[in-house]
Short mmCIF file of C-alpha atoms in Angstrom, two decimals:
data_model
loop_
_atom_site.label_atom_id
_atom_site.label_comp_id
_atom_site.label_asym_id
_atom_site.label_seq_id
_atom_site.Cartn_x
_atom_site.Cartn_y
_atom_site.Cartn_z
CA UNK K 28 101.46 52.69 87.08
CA UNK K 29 99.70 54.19 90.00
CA UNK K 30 102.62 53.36 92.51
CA UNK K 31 104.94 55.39 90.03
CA UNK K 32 102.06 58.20 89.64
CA UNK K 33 101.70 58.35 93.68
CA UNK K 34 105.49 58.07 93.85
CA UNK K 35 106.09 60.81 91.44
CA UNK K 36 103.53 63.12 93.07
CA UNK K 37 105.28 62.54 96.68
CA UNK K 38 108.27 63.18 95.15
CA UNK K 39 107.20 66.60 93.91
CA UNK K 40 105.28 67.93 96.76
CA UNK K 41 108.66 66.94 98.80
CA UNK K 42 111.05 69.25 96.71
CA UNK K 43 108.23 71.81 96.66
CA UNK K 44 108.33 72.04 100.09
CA UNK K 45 112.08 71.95 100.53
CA UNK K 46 112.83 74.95 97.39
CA UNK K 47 109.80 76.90 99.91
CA UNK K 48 111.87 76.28 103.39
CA UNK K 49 115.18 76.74 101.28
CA UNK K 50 113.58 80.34 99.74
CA UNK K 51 111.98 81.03 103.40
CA UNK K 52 115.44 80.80 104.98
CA UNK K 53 117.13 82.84 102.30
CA UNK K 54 115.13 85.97 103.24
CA UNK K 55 117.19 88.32 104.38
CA UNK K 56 116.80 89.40 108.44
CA UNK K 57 115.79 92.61 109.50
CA UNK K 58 118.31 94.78 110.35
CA UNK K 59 118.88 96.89 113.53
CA UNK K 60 118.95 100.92 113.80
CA UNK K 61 122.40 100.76 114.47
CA UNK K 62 122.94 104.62 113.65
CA UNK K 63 124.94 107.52 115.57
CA UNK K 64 123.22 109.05 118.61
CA UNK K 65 122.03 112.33 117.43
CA UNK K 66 122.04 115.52 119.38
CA UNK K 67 119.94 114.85 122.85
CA UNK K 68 119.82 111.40 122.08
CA UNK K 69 120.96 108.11 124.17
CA UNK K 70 121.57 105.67 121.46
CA UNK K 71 123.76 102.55 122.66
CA UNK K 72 124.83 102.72 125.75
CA UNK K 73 128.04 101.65 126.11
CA UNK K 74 129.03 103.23 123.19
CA UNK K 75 131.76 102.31 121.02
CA UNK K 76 135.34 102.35 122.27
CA UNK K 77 133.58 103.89 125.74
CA UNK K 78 135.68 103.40 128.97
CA UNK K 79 133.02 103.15 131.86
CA UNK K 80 132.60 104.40 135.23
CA UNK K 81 131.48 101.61 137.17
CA UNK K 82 130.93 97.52 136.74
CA UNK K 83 128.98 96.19 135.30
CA UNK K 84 127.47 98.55 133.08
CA UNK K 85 123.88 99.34 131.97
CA UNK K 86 123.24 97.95 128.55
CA UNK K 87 120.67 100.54 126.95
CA UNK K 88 119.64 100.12 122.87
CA UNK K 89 116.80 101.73 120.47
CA UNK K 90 113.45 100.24 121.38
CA UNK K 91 111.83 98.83 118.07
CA UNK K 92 108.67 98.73 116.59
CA UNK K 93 107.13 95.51 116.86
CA UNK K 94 109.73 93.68 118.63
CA UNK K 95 108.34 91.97 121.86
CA UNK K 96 112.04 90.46 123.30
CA UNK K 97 115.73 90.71 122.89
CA UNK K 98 119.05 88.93 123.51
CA UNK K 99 122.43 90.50 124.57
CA UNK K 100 125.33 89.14 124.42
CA UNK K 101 128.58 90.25 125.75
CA UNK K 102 132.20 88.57 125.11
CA UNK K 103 135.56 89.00 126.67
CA UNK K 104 137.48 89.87 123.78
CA UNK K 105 140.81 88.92 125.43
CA UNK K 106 139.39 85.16 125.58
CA UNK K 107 136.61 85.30 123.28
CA UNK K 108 134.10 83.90 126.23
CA UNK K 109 130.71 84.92 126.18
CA UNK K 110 130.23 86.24 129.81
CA UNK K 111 126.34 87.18 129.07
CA UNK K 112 123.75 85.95 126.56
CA UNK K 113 120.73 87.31 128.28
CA UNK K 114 117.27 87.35 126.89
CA UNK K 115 115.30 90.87 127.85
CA UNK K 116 111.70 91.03 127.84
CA UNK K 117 110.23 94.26 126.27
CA UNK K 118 112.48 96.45 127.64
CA UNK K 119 115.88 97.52 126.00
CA UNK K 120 117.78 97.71 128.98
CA UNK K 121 120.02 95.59 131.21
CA UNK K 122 121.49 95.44 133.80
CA UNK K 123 123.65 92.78 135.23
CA UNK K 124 123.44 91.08 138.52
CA UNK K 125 126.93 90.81 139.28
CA UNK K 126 130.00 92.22 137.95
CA UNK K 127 132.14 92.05 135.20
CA UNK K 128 136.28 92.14 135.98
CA UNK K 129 138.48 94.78 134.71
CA UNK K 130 139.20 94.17 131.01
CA UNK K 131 138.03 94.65 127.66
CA UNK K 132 134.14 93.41 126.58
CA UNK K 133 132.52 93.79 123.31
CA UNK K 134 128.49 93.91 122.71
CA UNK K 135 125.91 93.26 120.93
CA UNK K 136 122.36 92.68 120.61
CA UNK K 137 119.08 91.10 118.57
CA UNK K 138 115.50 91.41 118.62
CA UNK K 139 112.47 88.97 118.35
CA UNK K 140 108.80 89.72 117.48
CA UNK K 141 105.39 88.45 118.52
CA UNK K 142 106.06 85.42 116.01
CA UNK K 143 109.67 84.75 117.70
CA UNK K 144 111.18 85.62 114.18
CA UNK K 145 114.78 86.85 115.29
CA UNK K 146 116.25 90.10 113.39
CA UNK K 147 119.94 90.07 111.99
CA UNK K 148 122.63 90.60 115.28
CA UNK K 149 123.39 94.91 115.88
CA UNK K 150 127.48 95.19 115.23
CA UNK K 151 129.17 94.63 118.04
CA UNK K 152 130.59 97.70 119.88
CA UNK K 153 133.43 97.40 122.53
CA UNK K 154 134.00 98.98 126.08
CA UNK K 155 136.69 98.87 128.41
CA UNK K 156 135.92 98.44 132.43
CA UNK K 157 139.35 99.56 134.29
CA UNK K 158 140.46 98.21 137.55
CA UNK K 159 139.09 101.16 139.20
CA UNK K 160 135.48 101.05 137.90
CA UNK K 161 133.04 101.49 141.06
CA UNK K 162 131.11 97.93 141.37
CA UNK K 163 127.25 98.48 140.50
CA UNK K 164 125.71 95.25 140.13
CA UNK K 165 121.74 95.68 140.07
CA UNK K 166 119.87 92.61 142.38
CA UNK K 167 117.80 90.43 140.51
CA UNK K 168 114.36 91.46 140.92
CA UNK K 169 113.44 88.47 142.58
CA UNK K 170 115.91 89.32 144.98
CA UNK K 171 114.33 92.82 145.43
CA UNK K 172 111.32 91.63 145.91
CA UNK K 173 111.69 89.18 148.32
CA UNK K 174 113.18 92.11 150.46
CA UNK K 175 109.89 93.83 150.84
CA UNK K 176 107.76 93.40 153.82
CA UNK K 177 104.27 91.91 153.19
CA UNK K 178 102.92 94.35 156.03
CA UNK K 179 103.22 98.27 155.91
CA UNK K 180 104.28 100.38 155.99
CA UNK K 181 107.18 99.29 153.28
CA UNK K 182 108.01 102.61 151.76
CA UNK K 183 110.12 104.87 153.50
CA UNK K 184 109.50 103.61 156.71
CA UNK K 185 110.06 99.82 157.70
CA UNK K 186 108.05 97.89 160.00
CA UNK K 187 111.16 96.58 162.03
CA UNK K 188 111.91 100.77 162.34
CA UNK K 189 108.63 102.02 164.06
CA UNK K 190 109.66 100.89 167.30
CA UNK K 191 112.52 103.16 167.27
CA UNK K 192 110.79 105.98 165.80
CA UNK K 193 107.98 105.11 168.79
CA UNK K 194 110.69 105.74 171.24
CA UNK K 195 111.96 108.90 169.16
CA UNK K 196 108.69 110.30 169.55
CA UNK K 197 108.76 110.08 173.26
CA UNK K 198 111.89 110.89 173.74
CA UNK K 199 114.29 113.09 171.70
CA UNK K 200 112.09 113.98 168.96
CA UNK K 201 108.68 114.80 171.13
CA UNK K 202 108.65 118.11 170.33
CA UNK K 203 108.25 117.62 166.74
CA UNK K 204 106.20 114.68 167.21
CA UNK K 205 103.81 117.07 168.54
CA UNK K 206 103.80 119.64 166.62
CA UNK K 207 102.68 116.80 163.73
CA UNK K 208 99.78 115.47 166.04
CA UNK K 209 98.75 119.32 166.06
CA UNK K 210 98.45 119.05 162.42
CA UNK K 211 96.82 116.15 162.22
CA UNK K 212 94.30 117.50 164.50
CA UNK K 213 93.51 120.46 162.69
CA UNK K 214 93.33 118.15 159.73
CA UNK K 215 91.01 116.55 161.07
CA UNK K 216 88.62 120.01 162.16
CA UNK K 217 89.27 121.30 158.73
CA UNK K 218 90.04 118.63 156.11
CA UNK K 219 91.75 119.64 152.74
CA UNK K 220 88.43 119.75 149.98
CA UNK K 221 87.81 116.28 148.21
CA UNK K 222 85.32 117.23 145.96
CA UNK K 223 85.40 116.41 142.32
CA UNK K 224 87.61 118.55 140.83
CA UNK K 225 86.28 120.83 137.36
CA UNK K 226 86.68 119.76 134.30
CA UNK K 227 88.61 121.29 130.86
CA UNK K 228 86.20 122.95 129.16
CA UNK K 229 85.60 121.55 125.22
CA UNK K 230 86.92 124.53 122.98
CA UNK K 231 89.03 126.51 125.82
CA UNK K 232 92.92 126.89 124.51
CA UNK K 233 95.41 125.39 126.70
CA UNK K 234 96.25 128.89 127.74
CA UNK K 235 92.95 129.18 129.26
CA UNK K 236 93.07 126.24 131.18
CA UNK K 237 95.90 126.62 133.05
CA UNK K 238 94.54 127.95 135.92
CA UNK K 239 92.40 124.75 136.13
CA UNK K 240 94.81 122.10 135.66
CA UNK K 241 97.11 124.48 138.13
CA UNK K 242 94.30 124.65 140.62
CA UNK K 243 93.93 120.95 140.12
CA UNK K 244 97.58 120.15 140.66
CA UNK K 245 97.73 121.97 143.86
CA UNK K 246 94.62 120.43 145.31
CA UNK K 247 95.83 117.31 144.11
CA UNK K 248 99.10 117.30 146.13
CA UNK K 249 97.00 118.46 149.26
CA UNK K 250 95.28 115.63 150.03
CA UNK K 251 98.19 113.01 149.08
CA UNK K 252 100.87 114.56 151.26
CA UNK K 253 97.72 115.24 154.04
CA UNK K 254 97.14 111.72 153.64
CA UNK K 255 100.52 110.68 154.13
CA UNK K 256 101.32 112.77 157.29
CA UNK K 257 97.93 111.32 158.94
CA UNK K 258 98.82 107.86 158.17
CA UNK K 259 102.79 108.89 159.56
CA UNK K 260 101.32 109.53 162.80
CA UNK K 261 98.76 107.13 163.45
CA UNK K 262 101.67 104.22 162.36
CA UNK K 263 103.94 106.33 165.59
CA UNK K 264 100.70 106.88 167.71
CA UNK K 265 98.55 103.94 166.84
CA UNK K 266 95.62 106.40 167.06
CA UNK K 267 92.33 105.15 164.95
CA UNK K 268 90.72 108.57 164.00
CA UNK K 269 94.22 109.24 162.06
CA UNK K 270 93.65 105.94 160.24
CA UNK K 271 90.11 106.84 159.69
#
């Protein structure tokens, strides 16, 4: 009697459990904002029936609330071979490393939130790349990454380029080499003001404050592009008291 009673109540916590996954599954998925671009809008990028310019194209869709990640998938509708299933982290764009031959594509995308619970797939919108489309493909970052120096400076000058610009500034370009170390040196007689700057005052309209925020803005960009010509020179001239 007790094997049938412990049988019985195995037996019904087992369908319990199945009808609950069985109901869970049923639930309908979210769906996508799959609406029309409005005026001034982006939308889905490429749109629908959309020839494009150059290969492979950017893959652009509505950011969602509370979705964390994303797939994309793209098939060759000629063959019906997926040619990218991609996951994207947070952001809703893509861009593909290399690119995609001439022919016709179609698109389509899904999100997952902080629980990894996927939403229903967007519709799938098609695009045509013609033989003529300019090739675009975007490096993978680690691929950008690993081109930037470790040293500086790495931003618009290189370190492998300062020996040439050394030998411009001896050479061809002295004169306005000079002229810089001029202004570097008056820079340094009469350096742009540092201070703290003044606050908003609680209560003032923004129409009041715009002289602040103006005067704020231009004292602002006075010591960043002072810094950067004083740190130009000294990585030409080598001379500390720019550094300093």
């Amino acid at each position: 009697m007790q094997n049938k009673l412990s049988f019985s109540l195995c037996f019904f916590i087992f369908l319990s459990v199945a009808f609950g996954l069985a109901a869970e599954s049923e639930k309908p998925l979210r769906k996508l904002d799959d609406s029309p671009a409005k005026a001034g809008e982006w939308g889905h990028r490429p749109m629908d029936k959309q020839t494009v310019a150059v290969t492979p194209p950017s893959f652009v869709w509505r950011p969602e609330k509370d979705l964390v990640r994303w797939q994309l998938l793209v098939k060759n509708t000629a063959t019906g071979k997926t040619v990218i299933d991609k996951e994207v982290d947070i952001y809703n764009v893509f861009t593909p490393s290399e690119k995609l031959s001439a022919g016709s594509y179609s698109w389509q995308y899904r999100g997952f939130d902080k629980n990894e619970t996927a939403t229903a797939w967007s519709i799938e919108r098609k695009f045509t790349i013609p033989a003529d489309a300019k090739i675009m493909p975007l490096p993978p970052k680690e691929q950008l990454f690993s081109r930037i120096p470790k040293e500086h400076p790495r931003i618009f000058v290189r370190p492998e380029m300062l020996p040439q610009l050394q030998q411009y500034a001896k050479k061809e370009l002295a004169d306005d080499f000079n002229g810089l170390i001029k202004r570097c040196e008056a820079l340094l007689k009469n350096p742009p003001d540092t201070t703290e700057p003044p606050l908003y005052q609680a209560g003032k309209r923004v129409a009041d404050e715009l002289s602040t925020w103006w005067g704020n803005r231009e004292k602002t960009i006075a010591v960043l592009e002072n810094a950067a010509m004083l740190a130009f020179v000294w990585n030409i001239s080598r001379e500390e008291k720019y550094a300093a």
